[in-house]
PDB file of C-alpha atoms and ligand atoms in Angstrom:
ATOM      1  CA  MET A   1       1.073   9.378  -1.006  1.00  0.00           C
ATOM      2  CA  LYS A   2       2.884   8.421   2.218  1.00  0.00           C
ATOM      3  CA  LEU A   3       5.986   6.214   2.169  1.00  0.00           C
ATOM      4  CA  ALA A   4       7.731   4.180   4.819  1.00  0.00           C
ATOM      5  CA  LEU A   5      11.513   3.876   4.420  1.00  0.00           C
ATOM      6  CA  GLY A   6      14.057   1.634   6.020  1.00  0.00           C
ATOM      7  CA  SER A   7      17.555   0.288   5.570  1.00  0.00           C
ATOM      8  CA  ASP A   8      20.399  -1.409   7.267  1.00  0.00           C
ATOM      9  CA  HIS A   9      23.866   0.050   7.562  1.00  0.00           C
ATOM     10  CA  ALA A  10      24.765  -1.185   3.981  1.00  0.00           C
ATOM     11  CA  GLY A  11      21.825   0.700   2.551  1.00  0.00           C
ATOM     12  CA  LEU A  12      22.051   3.824   4.668  1.00  0.00           C
ATOM     13  CA  SER A  13      23.843   6.053   2.160  1.00  0.00           C
ATOM     14  CA  LEU A  14      21.476   5.170  -0.773  1.00  0.00           C
ATOM     15  CA  LYS A  15      18.465   5.579   1.545  1.00  0.00           C
ATOM     16  CA  LYS A  16      19.692   9.107   2.285  1.00  0.00           C
ATOM     17  CA  GLU A  17      19.931   9.794  -1.512  1.00  0.00           C
ATOM     18  CA  ILE A  18      16.418   8.487  -1.883  1.00  0.00           C
ATOM     19  CA  MET A  19      15.090  10.654   0.952  1.00  0.00           C
ATOM     20  CA  ARG A  20      16.725  13.756  -0.584  1.00  0.00           C
ATOM     21  CA  HIS A  21      15.052  12.864  -3.880  1.00  0.00           C
ATOM     22  CA  LEU A  22      11.628  12.383  -2.283  1.00  0.00           C
ATOM     23  CA  GLU A  23      12.029  15.649  -0.430  1.00  0.00           C
ATOM     24  CA  GLU A  24      12.748  17.459  -3.701  1.00  0.00           C
ATOM     25  CA  LYS A  25       9.640  15.924  -5.193  1.00  0.00           C
ATOM     26  CA  GLY A  26       7.508  16.845  -2.168  1.00  0.00           C
ATOM     27  CA  ILE A  27       6.616  13.184  -1.394  1.00  0.00           C
ATOM     28  CA  GLU A  28       5.824  12.537   2.276  1.00  0.00           C
ATOM     29  CA  PHE A  29       7.783   9.762   4.015  1.00  0.00           C
ATOM     30  CA  LYS A  30       9.029   8.548   7.359  1.00  0.00           C
ATOM     31  CA  ASP A  31      12.359   6.882   7.935  1.00  0.00           C
ATOM     32  CA  PHE A  32      12.156   3.889  10.326  1.00  0.00           C
ATOM     33  CA  GLY A  33      15.886   3.462  10.585  1.00  0.00           C
ATOM     34  CA  THR A  34      18.702   2.558  10.743  1.00  0.00           C
ATOM     35  CA  TYR A  35      20.039   6.041  11.438  1.00  0.00           C
ATOM     36  CA  THR A  36      23.731   5.423  11.814  1.00  0.00           C
ATOM     37  CA  ALA A  37      26.485   3.537   9.896  1.00  0.00           C
ATOM     38  CA  ASP A  38      26.885   1.043  12.807  1.00  0.00           C
ATOM     39  CA  SER A  39      26.487  -2.588  11.702  1.00  0.00           C
ATOM     40  CA  CYS A  40      22.885  -3.777  12.320  1.00  0.00           C
ATOM     41  CA  ASP A  41      20.488  -6.423  11.148  1.00  0.00           C
ATOM     42  CA  TYR A  42      18.284  -5.854   8.130  1.00  0.00           C
ATOM     43  CA  PRO A  43      15.312  -7.949   9.350  1.00  0.00           C
ATOM     44  CA  ASP A  44      14.689  -5.356  12.120  1.00  0.00           C
ATOM     45  CA  TYR A  45      14.080  -2.538   9.591  1.00  0.00           C
ATOM     46  CA  ALA A  46      12.292  -4.781   7.098  1.00  0.00           C
ATOM     47  CA  TYR A  47       9.845  -5.699   9.834  1.00  0.00           C
ATOM     48  CA  ALA A  48       9.338  -2.078  11.003  1.00  0.00           C
ATOM     49  CA  VAL A  49       8.507  -0.897   7.493  1.00  0.00           C
ATOM     50  CA  ALA A  50       6.488  -4.017   6.477  1.00  0.00           C
ATOM     51  CA  LYS A  51       4.297  -3.737   9.520  1.00  0.00           C
ATOM     52  CA  GLU A  52       3.485  -0.065   8.787  1.00  0.00           C
ATOM     53  CA  VAL A  53       2.610  -0.890   5.124  1.00  0.00           C
ATOM     54  CA  SER A  54       0.634  -3.993   6.067  1.00  0.00           C
ATOM     55  CA  ASN A  55      -1.307  -1.958   8.626  1.00  0.00           C
ATOM     56  CA  LYS A  56      -2.111   0.587   5.883  1.00  0.00           C
ATOM     57  CA  ASN A  57      -0.429   3.409   7.837  1.00  0.00           C
ATOM     58  CA  TYR A  58       1.700   4.066   4.741  1.00  0.00           C
ATOM     59  CA  ASP A  59       0.899   3.447   0.998  1.00  0.00           C
ATOM     60  CA  PHE A  60       4.225   1.888   0.053  1.00  0.00           C
ATOM     61  CA  GLY A  61       7.592   0.964   1.473  1.00  0.00           C
ATOM     62  CA  ILE A  62      11.106   1.505   0.210  1.00  0.00           C
ATOM     63  CA  LEU A  63      13.784  -0.725   1.711  1.00  0.00           C
ATOM     64  CA  VAL A  64      17.566  -0.680   1.078  1.00  0.00           C
ATOM     65  CA  CYS A  65      20.264  -3.104   2.114  1.00  0.00           C
ATOM     66  CA  GLY A  66      23.481  -4.213   0.414  1.00  0.00           C
ATOM     67  CA  THR A  67      21.635  -6.205  -2.243  1.00  0.00           C
ATOM     68  CA  GLY A  68      17.953  -5.533  -1.600  1.00  0.00           C
ATOM     69  CA  ILE A  69      17.546  -9.294  -1.209  1.00  0.00           C
ATOM     70  CA  GLY A  70      17.809  -9.931   2.476  1.00  0.00           C
ATOM     71  CA  ILE A  71      15.566  -6.977   3.435  1.00  0.00           C
ATOM     72  CA  SER A  72      12.877  -8.036   0.868  1.00  0.00           C
ATOM     73  CA  ILE A  73      12.955 -11.692   2.008  1.00  0.00           C
ATOM     74  CA  ALA A  74      12.375 -10.475   5.583  1.00  0.00           C
ATOM     75  CA  ALA A  75       9.593  -8.025   4.593  1.00  0.00           C
ATOM     76  CA  ASN A  76       7.782 -10.679   2.610  1.00  0.00           C
ATOM     77  CA  LYS A  77       7.295 -12.685   5.891  1.00  0.00           C
ATOM     78  CA  VAL A  78       4.787 -10.088   6.974  1.00  0.00           C
ATOM     79  CA  LYS A  79       1.174 -10.824   5.998  1.00  0.00           C
ATOM     80  CA  GLY A  80       0.021  -8.773   3.065  1.00  0.00           C
ATOM     81  CA  ILE A  81       3.424  -7.705   2.014  1.00  0.00           C
ATOM     82  CA  ARG A  82       4.608  -8.142  -1.557  1.00  0.00           C
ATOM     83  CA  ALA A  83       8.122  -6.793  -1.541  1.00  0.00           C
ATOM     84  CA  ALA A  84      10.138  -6.809  -4.801  1.00  0.00           C
ATOM     85  CA  ALA A  85      13.937  -6.459  -4.998  1.00  0.00           C
ATOM     86  CA  CYS A  86      14.580  -4.563  -8.165  1.00  0.00           C
ATOM     87  CA  SER A  87      17.757  -3.649  -9.967  1.00  0.00           C
ATOM     88  CA  ASP A  88      16.199  -2.431 -13.261  1.00  0.00           C
ATOM     89  CA  THR A  89      13.311  -0.142 -14.311  1.00  0.00           C
ATOM     90  CA  PHE A  90      11.416  -2.924 -16.180  1.00  0.00           C
ATOM     91  CA  SER A  91      11.040  -4.922 -12.963  1.00  0.00           C
ATOM     92  CA  ALA A  92      10.190  -1.739 -11.079  1.00  0.00           C
ATOM     93  CA  HIS A  93       7.067  -1.136 -13.169  1.00  0.00           C
ATOM     94  CA  ALA A  94       6.272  -4.828 -13.740  1.00  0.00           C
ATOM     95  CA  CYS A  95       6.177  -5.519  -9.974  1.00  0.00           C
ATOM     96  CA  ARG A  96       3.529  -2.808  -9.535  1.00  0.00           C
ATOM     97  CA  GLU A  97       1.545  -3.719 -12.714  1.00  0.00           C
ATOM     98  CA  HIS A  98       1.531  -7.483 -12.374  1.00  0.00           C
ATOM     99  CA  ASN A  99       2.346  -8.246  -8.703  1.00  0.00           C
ATOM    100  CA  ASP A 100       0.839  -5.322  -6.909  1.00  0.00           C
ATOM    101  CA  ALA A 101       4.033  -4.985  -5.041  1.00  0.00           C
ATOM    102  CA  ASN A 102       3.679  -2.685  -1.974  1.00  0.00           C
ATOM    103  CA  ILE A 103       7.348  -2.471  -1.095  1.00  0.00           C
ATOM    104  CA  ILE A 104      10.328  -2.058  -3.399  1.00  0.00           C
ATOM    105  CA  ALA A 105      13.802  -2.982  -2.272  1.00  0.00           C
ATOM    106  CA  VAL A 106      17.045  -1.869  -3.824  1.00  0.00           C
ATOM    107  CA  GLY A 107      20.653  -2.835  -3.184  1.00  0.00           C
ATOM    108  CA  GLU A 108      23.210  -0.063  -2.509  1.00  0.00           C
ATOM    109  CA  ARG A 109      26.068  -2.506  -3.528  1.00  0.00           C
ATOM    110  CA  VAL A 110      24.189  -3.405  -6.790  1.00  0.00           C
ATOM    111  CA  VAL A 111      22.837  -0.274  -8.358  1.00  0.00           C
ATOM    112  CA  GLY A 112      24.245   3.327  -8.671  1.00  0.00           C
ATOM    113  CA  VAL A 113      22.309   6.231  -7.240  1.00  0.00           C
ATOM    114  CA  GLY A 114      20.979   7.421 -10.586  1.00  0.00           C
ATOM    115  CA  LEU A 115      19.541   4.029 -11.499  1.00  0.00           C
ATOM    116  CA  ALA A 116      18.125   3.577  -7.963  1.00  0.00           C
ATOM    117  CA  LEU A 117      16.299   6.900  -8.140  1.00  0.00           C
ATOM    118  CA  ASP A 118      14.837   5.920 -11.610  1.00  0.00           C
ATOM    119  CA  ILE A 119      13.783   2.563 -10.096  1.00  0.00           C
ATOM    120  CA  VAL A 120      11.992   4.368  -7.210  1.00  0.00           C
ATOM    121  CA  ASP A 121      10.290   6.846  -9.513  1.00  0.00           C
ATOM    122  CA  THR A 122       9.178   4.108 -11.904  1.00  0.00           C
ATOM    123  CA  PHE A 123       7.748   2.050  -9.043  1.00  0.00           C
ATOM    124  CA  LEU A 124       5.871   5.027  -7.610  1.00  0.00           C
ATOM    125  CA  LYS A 125       4.250   6.136 -10.879  1.00  0.00           C
ATOM    126  CA  SER A 126       3.161   2.606 -11.983  1.00  0.00           C
ATOM    127  CA  SER A 127      -0.198   1.049 -11.125  1.00  0.00           C
ATOM    128  CA  PHE A 128      -1.540  -2.407 -10.559  1.00  0.00           C
ATOM    129  CA  GLN A 129      -3.343  -3.696 -13.715  1.00  0.00           C
ATOM    130  CA  GLY A 130      -5.774  -6.007 -11.912  1.00  0.00           C
ATOM    131  CA  ASP A 131      -7.746  -8.520 -14.127  1.00  0.00           C
ATOM    132  CA  ARG A 132      -5.872 -11.778 -14.502  1.00  0.00           C
ATOM    133  CA  HIS A 133      -3.117 -10.532 -12.184  1.00  0.00           C
ATOM    134  CA  GLN A 134      -5.636 -10.130  -9.384  1.00  0.00           C
ATOM    135  CA  ARG A 135      -6.435 -13.846  -9.620  1.00  0.00           C
ATOM    136  CA  ARG A 136      -2.748 -14.562  -9.142  1.00  0.00           C
ATOM    137  CA  ILE A 137      -2.402 -12.202  -6.216  1.00  0.00           C
ATOM    138  CA  ASP A 138      -5.446 -13.936  -4.693  1.00  0.00           C
ATOM    139  CA  LYS A 139      -3.549 -17.177  -4.973  1.00  0.00           C
ATOM    140  CA  ILE A 140      -0.630 -15.715  -3.223  1.00  0.00           C
ATOM    141  CA  THR A 141      -2.916 -14.610  -0.469  1.00  0.00           C
ATOM    142  CA  ASP A 142      -4.431 -18.119  -0.267  1.00  0.00           C
ATOM    143  CA  ILE A 143      -0.932 -19.565   0.190  1.00  0.00           C
ATOM    144  CA  GLU A 144      -0.230 -16.931   2.904  1.00  0.00           C
ATOM    145  CA  ASN A 145      -3.473 -17.791   4.746  1.00  0.00           C
ATOM    146  CA  LYS A 146      -2.781 -21.554   4.509  1.00  0.00           C
ATOM    147  CA  GLU A 147       0.693 -21.109   5.918  1.00  0.00           C
ATOM    148  CA  THR A 148      -0.344 -18.856   8.815  1.00  0.00           C
ATOM    149  CA  ILE A 149      -0.932 -20.746  12.074  1.00  0.00           C
TER     150      ILE A 149
HETATM  151  C1  RB5 B   1      25.061  -6.647   5.137  1.00  0.00           C
HETATM  152  O1  RB5 B   1      26.453  -6.942   5.140  1.00  0.00           O
HETATM  153  C2  RB5 B   1      24.367  -7.367   3.953  1.00  0.00           C
HETATM  154  O2  RB5 B   1      24.437  -8.772   4.151  1.00  0.00           O
HETATM  155  C3  RB5 B   1      22.930  -6.867   3.823  1.00  0.00           C
HETATM  156  O3  RB5 B   1      22.866  -5.488   3.632  1.00  0.00           O
HETATM  157  C4  RB5 B   1      22.184  -7.450   2.650  1.00  0.00           C
HETATM  158  O4  RB5 B   1      22.896  -7.326   1.494  1.00  0.00           O
HETATM  159  C5  RB5 B   1      21.585  -8.802   2.797  1.00  0.00           C
HETATM  160  O5  RB5 B   1      20.867  -9.301   1.966  1.00  0.00           O
END
């Protein structure tokens, strides 16, 4: 499994904790920035990671900003991306099982490190359940195609 990671300045510290955790688990990843604590704009990193995931260069993405919200909203503008902002482990497995989420977003200002790592682990070990959920994903894709010029 290969992961694409990204954050803004407000998510940098939690992203580093997640990278340490992934290294310990031997999970391959690439960090698409930001790399410093200087103030920056989360859509830039959301787009970098979302493009990599949508192009299938990486299996999943992990994004971190202050809330997980802005960076997930931005990532969801990229075709084929289903990014879920999660602050609990139920949502972390439900977004894989029901929504086939391919990016998880967490907020450094919302969750502690321990919970964030549990959220990431839960997301990565969960699988899409297909069946009636696939029909709903197909409808999301239909909306995406209708809205794309
Ligand atoms: C940055 O201050 C903050 O707005 C950003 O990290 C994020 O929380 C936006 O949704």
